[in-house]
Short mmCIF file of C-alpha atoms in Angstrom, two decimals:
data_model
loop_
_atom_site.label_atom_id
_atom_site.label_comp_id
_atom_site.label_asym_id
_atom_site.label_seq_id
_atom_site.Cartn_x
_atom_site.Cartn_y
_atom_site.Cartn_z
CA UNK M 1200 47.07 94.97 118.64
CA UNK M 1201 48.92 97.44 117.38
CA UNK M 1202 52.78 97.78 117.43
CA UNK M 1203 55.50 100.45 117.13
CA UNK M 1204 58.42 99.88 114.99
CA UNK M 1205 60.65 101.19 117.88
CA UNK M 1206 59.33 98.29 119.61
CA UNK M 1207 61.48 95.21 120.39
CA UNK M 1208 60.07 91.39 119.76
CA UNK M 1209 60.62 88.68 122.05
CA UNK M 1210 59.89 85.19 121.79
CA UNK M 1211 56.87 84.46 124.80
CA UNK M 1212 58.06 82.01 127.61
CA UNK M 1213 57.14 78.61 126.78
CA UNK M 1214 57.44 79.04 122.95
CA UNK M 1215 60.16 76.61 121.11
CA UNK M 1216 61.25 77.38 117.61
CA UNK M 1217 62.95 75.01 115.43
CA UNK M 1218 64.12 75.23 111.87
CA UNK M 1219 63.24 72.25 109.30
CA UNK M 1220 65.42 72.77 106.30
CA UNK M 1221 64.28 76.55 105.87
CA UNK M 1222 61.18 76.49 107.51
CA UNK M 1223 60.35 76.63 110.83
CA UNK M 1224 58.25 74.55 113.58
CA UNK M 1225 56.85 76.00 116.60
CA UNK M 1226 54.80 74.93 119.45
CA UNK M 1227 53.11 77.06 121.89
CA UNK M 1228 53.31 74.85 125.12
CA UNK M 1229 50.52 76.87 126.79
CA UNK M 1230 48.01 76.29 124.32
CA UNK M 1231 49.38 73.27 123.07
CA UNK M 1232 48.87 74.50 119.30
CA UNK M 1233 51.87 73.93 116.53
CA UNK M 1234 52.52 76.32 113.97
CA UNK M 1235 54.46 75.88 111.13
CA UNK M 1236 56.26 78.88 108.84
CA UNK M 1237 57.41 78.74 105.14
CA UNK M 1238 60.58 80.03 104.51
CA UNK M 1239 59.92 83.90 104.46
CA UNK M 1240 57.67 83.29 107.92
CA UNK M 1241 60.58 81.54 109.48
CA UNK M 1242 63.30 84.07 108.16
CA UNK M 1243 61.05 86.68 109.48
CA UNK M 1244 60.96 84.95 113.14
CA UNK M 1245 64.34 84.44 113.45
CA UNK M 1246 64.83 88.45 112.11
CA UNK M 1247 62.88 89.44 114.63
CA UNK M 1248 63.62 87.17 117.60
CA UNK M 1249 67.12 88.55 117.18
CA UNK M 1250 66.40 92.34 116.46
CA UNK M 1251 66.83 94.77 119.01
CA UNK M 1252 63.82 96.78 117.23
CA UNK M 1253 61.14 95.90 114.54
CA UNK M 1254 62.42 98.68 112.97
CA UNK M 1255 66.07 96.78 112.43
CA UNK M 1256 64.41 93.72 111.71
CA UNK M 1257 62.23 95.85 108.95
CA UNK M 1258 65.64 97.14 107.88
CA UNK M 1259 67.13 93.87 107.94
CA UNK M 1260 64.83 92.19 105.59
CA UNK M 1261 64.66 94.86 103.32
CA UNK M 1262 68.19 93.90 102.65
CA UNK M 1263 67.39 90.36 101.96
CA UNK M 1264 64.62 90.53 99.60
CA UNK M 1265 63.62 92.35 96.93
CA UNK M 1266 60.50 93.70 97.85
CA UNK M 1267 58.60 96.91 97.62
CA UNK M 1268 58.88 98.43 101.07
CA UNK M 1269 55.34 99.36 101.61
CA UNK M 1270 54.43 96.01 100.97
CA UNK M 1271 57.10 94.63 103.48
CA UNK M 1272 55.83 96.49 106.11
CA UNK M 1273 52.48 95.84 105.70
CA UNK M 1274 53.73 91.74 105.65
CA UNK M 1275 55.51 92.29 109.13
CA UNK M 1276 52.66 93.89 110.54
CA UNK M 1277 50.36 91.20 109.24
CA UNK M 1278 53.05 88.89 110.89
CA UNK M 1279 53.84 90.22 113.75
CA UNK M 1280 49.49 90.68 114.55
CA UNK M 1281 49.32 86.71 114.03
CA UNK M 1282 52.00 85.69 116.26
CA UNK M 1283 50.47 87.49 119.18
CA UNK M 1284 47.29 86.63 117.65
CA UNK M 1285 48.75 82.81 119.19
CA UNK M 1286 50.58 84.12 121.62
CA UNK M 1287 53.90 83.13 120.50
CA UNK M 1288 55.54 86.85 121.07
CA UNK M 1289 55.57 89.87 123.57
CA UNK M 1290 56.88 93.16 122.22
CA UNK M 1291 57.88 95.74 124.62
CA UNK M 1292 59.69 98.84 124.12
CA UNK M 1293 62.84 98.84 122.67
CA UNK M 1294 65.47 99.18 125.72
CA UNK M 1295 67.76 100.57 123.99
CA UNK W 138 53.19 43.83 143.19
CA UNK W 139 56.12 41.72 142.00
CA UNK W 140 55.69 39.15 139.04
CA UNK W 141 56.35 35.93 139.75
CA UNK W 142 58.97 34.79 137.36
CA UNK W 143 57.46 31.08 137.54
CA UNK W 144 54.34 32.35 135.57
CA UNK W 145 56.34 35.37 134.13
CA UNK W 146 56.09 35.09 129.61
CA UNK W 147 58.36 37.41 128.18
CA UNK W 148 58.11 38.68 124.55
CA UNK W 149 58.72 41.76 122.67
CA UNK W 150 56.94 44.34 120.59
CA UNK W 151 57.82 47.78 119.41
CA UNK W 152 61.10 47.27 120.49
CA UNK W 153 60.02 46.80 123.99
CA UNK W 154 60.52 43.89 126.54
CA UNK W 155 57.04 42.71 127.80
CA UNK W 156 56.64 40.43 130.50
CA UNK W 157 53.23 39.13 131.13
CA UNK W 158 51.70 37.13 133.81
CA UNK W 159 49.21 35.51 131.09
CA UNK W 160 50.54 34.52 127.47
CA UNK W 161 50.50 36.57 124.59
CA UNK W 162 50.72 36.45 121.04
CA UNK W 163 53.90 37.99 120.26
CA UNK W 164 57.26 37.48 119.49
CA UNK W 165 59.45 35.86 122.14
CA UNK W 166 61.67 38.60 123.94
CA UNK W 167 64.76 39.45 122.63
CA UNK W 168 67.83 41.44 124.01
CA UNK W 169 68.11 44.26 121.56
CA UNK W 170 65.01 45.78 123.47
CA UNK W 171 64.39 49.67 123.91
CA UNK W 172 62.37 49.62 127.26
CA UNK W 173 60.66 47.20 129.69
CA UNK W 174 56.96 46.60 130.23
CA UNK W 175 55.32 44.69 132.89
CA UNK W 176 51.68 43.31 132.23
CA UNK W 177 49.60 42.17 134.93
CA UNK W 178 46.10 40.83 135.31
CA UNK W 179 44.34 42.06 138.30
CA UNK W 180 40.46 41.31 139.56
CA UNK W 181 38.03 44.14 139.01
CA UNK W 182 38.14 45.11 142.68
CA UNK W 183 41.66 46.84 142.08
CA UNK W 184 40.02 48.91 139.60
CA UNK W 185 37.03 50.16 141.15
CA UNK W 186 39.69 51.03 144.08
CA UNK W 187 41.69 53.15 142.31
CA UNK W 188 38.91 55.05 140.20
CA UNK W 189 36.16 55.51 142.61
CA UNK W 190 36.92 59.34 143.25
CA UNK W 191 38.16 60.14 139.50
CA UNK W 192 36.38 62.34 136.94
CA UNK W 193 35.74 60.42 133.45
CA UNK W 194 37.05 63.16 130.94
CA UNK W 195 35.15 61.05 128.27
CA UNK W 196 31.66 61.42 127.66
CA UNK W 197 29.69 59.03 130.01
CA UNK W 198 27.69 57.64 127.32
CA UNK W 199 31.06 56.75 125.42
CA UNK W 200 31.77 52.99 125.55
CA UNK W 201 35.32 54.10 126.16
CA UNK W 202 36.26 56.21 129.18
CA UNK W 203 39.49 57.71 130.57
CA UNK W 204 40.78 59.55 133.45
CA UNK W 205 43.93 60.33 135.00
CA UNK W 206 44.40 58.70 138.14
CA UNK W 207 45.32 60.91 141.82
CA UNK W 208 48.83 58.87 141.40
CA UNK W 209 49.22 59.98 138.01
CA UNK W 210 48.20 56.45 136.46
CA UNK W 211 45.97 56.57 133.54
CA UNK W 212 42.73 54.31 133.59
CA UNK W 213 41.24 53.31 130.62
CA UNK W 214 38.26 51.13 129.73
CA UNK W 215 36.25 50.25 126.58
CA UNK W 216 32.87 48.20 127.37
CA UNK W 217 32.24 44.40 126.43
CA UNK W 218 36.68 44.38 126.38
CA UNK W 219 38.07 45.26 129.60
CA UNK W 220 40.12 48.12 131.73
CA UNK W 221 43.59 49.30 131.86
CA UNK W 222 45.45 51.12 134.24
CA UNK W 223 48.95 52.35 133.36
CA UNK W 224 51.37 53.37 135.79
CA UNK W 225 52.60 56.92 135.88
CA UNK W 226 56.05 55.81 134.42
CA UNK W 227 54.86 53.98 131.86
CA UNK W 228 56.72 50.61 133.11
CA UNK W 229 53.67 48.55 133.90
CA UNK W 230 50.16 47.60 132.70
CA UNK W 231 47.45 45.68 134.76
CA UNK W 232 44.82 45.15 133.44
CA UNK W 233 41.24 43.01 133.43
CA UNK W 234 39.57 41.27 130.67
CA UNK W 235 35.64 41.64 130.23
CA UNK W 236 33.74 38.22 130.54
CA UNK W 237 33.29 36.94 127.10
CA UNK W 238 35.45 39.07 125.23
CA UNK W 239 38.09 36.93 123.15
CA UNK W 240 42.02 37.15 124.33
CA UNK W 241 42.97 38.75 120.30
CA UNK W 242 40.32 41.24 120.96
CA UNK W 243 41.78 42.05 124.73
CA UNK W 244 44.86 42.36 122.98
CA UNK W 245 44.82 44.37 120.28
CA UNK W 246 43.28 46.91 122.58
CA UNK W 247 46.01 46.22 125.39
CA UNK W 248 49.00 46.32 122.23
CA UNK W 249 47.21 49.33 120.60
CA UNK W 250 45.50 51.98 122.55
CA UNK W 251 46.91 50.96 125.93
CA UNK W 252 49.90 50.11 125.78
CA UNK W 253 50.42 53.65 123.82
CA UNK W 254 50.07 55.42 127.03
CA UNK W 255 52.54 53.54 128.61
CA UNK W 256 54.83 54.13 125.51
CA UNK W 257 54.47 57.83 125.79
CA UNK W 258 54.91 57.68 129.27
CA UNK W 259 58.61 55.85 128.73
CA UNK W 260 59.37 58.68 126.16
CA UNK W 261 58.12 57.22 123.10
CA UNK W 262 56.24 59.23 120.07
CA UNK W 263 54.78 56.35 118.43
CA UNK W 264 52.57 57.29 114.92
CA UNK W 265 49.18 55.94 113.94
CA UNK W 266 50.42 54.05 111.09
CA UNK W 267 50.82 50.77 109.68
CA UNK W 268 53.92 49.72 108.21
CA UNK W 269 55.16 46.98 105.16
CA UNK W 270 59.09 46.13 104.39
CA UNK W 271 60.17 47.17 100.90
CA UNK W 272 63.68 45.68 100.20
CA UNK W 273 64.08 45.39 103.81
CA UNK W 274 63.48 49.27 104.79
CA UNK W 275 59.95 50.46 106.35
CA UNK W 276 57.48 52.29 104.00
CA UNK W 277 54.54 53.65 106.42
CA UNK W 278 51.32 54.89 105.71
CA UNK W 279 50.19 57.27 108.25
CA UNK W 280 46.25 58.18 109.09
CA UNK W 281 43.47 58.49 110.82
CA UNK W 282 40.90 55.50 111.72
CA UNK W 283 39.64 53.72 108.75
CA UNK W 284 42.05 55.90 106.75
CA UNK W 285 42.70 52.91 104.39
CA UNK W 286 45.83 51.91 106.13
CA UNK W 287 45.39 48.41 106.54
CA UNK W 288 43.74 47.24 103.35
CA UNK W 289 46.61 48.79 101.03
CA UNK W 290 49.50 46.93 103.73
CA UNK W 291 47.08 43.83 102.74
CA UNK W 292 47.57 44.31 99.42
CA UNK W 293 51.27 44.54 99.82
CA UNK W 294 51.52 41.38 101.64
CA UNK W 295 49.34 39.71 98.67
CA UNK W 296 52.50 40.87 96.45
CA UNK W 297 54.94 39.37 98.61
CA UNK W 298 56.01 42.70 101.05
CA UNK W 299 55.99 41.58 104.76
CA UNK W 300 54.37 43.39 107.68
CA UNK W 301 56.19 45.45 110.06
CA UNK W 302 53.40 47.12 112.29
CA UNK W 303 49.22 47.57 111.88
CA UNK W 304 48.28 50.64 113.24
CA UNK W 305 50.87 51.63 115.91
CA UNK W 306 54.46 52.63 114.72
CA UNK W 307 57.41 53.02 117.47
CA UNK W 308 60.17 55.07 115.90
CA UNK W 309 63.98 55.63 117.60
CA UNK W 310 66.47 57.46 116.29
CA UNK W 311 69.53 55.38 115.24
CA UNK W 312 73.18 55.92 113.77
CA UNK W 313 71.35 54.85 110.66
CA UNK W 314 68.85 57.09 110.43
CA UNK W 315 65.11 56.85 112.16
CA UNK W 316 63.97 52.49 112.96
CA UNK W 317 60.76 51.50 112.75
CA UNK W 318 59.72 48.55 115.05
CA UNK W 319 57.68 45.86 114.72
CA UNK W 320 54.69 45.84 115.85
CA UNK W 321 51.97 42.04 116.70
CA UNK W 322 52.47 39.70 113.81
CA UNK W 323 48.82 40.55 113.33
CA UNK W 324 46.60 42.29 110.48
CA UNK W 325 42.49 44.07 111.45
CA UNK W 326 40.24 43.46 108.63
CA UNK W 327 37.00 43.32 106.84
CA UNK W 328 35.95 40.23 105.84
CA UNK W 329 35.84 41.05 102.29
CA UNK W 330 39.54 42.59 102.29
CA UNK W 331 40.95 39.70 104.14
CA UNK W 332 39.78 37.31 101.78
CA UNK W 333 40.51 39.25 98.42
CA UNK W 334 44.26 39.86 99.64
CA UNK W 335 45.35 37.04 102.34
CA UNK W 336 42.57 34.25 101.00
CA UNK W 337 41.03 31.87 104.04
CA UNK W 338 40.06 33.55 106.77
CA UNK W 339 38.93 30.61 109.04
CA UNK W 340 41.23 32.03 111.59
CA UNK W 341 40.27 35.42 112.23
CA UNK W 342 38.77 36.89 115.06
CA UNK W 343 36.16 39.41 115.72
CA UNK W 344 37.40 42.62 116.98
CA UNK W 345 34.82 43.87 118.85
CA UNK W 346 30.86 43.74 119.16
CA UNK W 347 30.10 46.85 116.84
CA UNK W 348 31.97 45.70 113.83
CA UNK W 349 32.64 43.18 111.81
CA UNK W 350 36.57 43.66 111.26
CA UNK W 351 38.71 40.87 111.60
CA UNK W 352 42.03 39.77 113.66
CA UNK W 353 44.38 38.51 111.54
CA UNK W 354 47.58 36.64 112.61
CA UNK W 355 50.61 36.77 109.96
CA UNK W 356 52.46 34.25 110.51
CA UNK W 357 56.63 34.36 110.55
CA UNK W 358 57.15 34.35 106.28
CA UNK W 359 54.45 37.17 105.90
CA UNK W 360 55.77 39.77 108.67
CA UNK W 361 58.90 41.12 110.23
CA UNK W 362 60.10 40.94 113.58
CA UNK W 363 63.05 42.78 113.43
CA UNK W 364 63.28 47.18 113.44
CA UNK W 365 64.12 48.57 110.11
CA UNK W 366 64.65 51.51 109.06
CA UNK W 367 62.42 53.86 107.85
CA UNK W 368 62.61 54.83 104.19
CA UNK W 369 59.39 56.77 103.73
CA UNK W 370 55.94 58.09 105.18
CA UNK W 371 52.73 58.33 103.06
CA UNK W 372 50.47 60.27 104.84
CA UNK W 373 46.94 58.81 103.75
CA UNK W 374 44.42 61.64 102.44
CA UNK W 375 40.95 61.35 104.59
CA UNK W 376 38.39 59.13 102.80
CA UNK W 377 35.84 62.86 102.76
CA UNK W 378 39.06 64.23 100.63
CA UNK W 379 40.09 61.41 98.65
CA UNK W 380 35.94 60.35 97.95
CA UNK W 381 35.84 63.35 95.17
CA UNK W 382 39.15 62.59 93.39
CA UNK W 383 39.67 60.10 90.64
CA UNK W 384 43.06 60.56 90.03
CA UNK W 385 46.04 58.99 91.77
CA UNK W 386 48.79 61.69 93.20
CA UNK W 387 51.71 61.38 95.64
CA UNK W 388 53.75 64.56 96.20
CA UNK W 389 56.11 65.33 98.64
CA UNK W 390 55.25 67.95 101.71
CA UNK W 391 57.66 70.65 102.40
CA UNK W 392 59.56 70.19 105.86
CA UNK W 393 56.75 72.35 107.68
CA UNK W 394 53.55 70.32 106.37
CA UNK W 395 55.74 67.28 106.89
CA UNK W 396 56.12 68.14 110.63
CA UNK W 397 52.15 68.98 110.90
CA UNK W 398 51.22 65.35 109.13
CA UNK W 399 53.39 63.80 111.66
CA UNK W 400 52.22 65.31 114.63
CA UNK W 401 48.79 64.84 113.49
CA UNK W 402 49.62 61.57 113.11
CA UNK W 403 50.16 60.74 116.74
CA UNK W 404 48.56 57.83 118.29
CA UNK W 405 48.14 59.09 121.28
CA UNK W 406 46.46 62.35 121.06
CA UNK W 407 45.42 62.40 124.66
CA UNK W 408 48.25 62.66 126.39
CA UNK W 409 49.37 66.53 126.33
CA UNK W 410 51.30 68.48 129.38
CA UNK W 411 54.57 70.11 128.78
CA UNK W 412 56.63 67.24 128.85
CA UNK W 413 55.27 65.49 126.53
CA UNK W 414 54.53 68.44 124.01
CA UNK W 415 58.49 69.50 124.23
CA UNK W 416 59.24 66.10 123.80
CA UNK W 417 56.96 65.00 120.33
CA UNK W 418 58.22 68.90 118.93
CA UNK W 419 61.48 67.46 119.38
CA UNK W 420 61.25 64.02 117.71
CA UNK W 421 59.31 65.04 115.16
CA UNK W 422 61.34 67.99 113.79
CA UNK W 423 64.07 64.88 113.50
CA UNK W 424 61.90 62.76 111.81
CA UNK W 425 61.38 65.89 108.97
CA UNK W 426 64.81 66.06 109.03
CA UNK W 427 65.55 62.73 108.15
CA UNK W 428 62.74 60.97 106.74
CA UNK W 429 60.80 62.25 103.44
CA UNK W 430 56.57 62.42 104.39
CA UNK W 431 54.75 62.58 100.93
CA UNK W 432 50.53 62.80 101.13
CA UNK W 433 49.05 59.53 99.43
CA UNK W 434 45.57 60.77 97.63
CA UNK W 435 43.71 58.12 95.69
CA UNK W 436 39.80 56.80 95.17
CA UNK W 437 38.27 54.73 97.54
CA UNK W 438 37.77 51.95 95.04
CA UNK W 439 39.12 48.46 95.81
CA UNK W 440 39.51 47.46 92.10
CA UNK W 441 42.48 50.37 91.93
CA UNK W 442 44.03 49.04 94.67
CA UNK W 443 46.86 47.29 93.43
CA UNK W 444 47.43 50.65 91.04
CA UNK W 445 47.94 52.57 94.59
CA UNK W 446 50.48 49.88 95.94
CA UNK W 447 52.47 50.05 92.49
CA UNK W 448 52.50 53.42 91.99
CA UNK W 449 53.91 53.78 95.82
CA UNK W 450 56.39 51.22 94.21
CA UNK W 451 57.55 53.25 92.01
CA UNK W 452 57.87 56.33 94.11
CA UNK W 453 60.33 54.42 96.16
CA UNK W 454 62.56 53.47 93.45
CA UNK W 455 62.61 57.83 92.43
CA UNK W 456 64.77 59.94 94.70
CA UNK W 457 62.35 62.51 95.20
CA UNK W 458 63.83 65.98 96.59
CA UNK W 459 61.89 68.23 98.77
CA UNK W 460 60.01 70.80 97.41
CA UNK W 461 60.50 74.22 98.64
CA UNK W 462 56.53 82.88 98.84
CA UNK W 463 54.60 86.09 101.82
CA UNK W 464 54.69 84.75 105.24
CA UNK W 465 52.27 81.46 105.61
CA UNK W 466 50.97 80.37 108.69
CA UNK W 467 49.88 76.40 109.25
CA UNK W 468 48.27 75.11 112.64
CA UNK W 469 47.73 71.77 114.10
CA UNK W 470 46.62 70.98 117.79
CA UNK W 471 47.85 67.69 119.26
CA UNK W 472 44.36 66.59 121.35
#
């Protein structure tokens, strides 16, 4: 599916999110499938579960690593693709 | 259906109070108890009541078949050893006994697979994973049937180490850190295990028709009947995985493959719902947090046993820090 970078990211209903040490456990309670993240995956969540655009979250993380930027926006989009991929997020445009 | 206290045994295991209407071998109760179970046994007429409009969501040539009940009870049955019905809250088992099946058998399907409905039911996340005291803290090795699990806790109690739990491990969260309860003062077997690591065997007890496993009782010197806490989890490599390797390795799993190897490691894997699911997420992010969970992968060779148990040995005596790259993905689904 693809997304827009002036989109927003939301965490679906019925997703919980919880941080272990720097990584982060999730659990889809619709499927019933558990995910886990390593640290960049669950920096990445909580980035984007807070930003009001995937373009500030892009922003956001490009101030926290050193990283080519082509490169981290082709990881975000890879990201972002598996989490709906399980359902875990909704993205909707940004409100603003 | 009250129990009458005239009849009414009372003992505990897994840090719960159980009082049964037939004796049991277990521990007599005592008042540092987590929850209250009620076992009662009930002619087969009471059964066929309650599951004669249910759907079996086990296949029907299965010898074991479940089913959740219109009242929210769970049934569940395993040919040639009886039927099980657990109440909806998790506060009572009655049960029936198959004709000819021995009481240890009944029981260590009653204190294993039944009575771990009725422990998730009362809130519990208990592990499939059998547990030895190391300088009085738990060390449990988590995994799958015929994992290994039990033969390497026999060859710890052949060194000395007591027995906390075989199979099923019921975990609280204390001041101190997580407990681990004790489980029957009772070990499941092969023949040729038993005798290499606890010698006679005169007093074991087949577990069921289709194998030739063992029921062991441990008496009070060899286990423990108090909760401990829990200093480590191994989490035991399959037998497929470990069959290739010839090497011995124990390495710690980051706090995200930790989490995975414990829920994997659920007993009960049937119960699901929303409930339940928020419930285990919640326990066993704690137990990551507080507990280190290291994978255990060695050969499946009995003469390299005692090498396993000492190099485990020696892990415990290391503080070991957790290990900590693109985003990464892992999965694991609970049923």
């Amino acid at each position: 599916m693809p997304v827009s970078f002036s989109d927003c990211v939301r965490v679906a209903p019925d997703v919980l999110f919880r941080l272990v040490s720097d990584e982060g456990v999730l659990v889809n309670l619709n499927t019933e499938m558990y995910l886990g993240l390593n640290p960049v995956g669950a920096r990445m969540w909580s980035v984007l579960s807070e930003a009001s655009s995937i373009q500030a979250a892009y922003e956001q993380l490009l101030r926290e690593y050193e990283v080519d930027p082509s490169e981290l926006r082709r990881d975000l989009e890879e990201f972002i693709a598996q989490l709906h991929a399980h359902q875990l997020i909704e993205t909707r445009p940004d409100a603003g | 259906m009250p129990m009458d206290n005239g009849s009414c045994h009372r003992y505990c295991v897994y840090g719960i109070e159980i009082a049964s209407d037939s004796p049991l071998a277990l521990p007599q109760y005592s008042h540092d108890t987590l929850g209250h179970l009620e076992c009662l046994q009930t002619p087969a007429p009471i059964f066929q009541q309650a599951i004669d409009t249910i759907v079996f969501e086990s296949r029907s040539d299965s010898w074991y078949r479940h089913a959740v009940v219109r009242d929210g009870s769970t049934y569940v049955a395993w040919d040639l050893i009886g039927e099980f019905l657990v109440a909806a809250d998790g506060r009572r088992i009655v049960c029936r006994r198959a004709a000819g099946c021995s009481a240890e058998s009944f029981q260590v399907y009653m204190l294993g697979q039944a009575i771990s409905f009725a422990l998730v039911q009362q809130r519990f996340e208990p592990l499939h994973a059998t547990v030895v005291v190391v300088n009085d803290q738990a060390v449990a090795f988590l995994g799958g049937h015929a994992f290994g699990k039990s033969t390497l806790a026999a060859c710890f109690l052949e060194a000395g180490y007591r027995l906390l739990t075989d199979d099923l491990l019921n975990l609280q969260e204390s001041r101190d850190g997580i407990r681990a309860y004790p489980g029957p003062p009772r070990i499941k077997l092969f023949p040729g295990i038993a005798r290499r690591f606890l010698g006679a065997i005169a007093d074991g007890v087949e577990m069921n028709p289709d194998t030739n496993k063992l029921i062991l009782p441990i008496d009070e010197h060899r286990s423990c009947s108090r909760p401990v806490p829990l200093k480590a989890i191994y989490s035991i490599a399959a037998p497929h995985d470990a069959s290739r390797r010839h090497d011995l390795t124990i390495e710690i799993l980051s706090p995200r493959r930790a989490f995975m190897a414990l829920v994997s490691g659920a007993f009960n894997r049937t119960l699901t719902g929303r409930q339940r699911l928020t419930r285990q997420f919640g326990m066993m992010a704690r137990v990551t947090d507080l507990v280190p969970v290291k994978t255990l992968v060695y050969p499946r060779a009995l003469d390299r046993i005692e090498e396993v148990r000492d190099t485990v040995l020696d892990d415990l005596r290391r503080d070991v820090g957790i290990a900590r790259s693109s985003p990464d993905i892992a999965l694991a689904m609970l049923g």
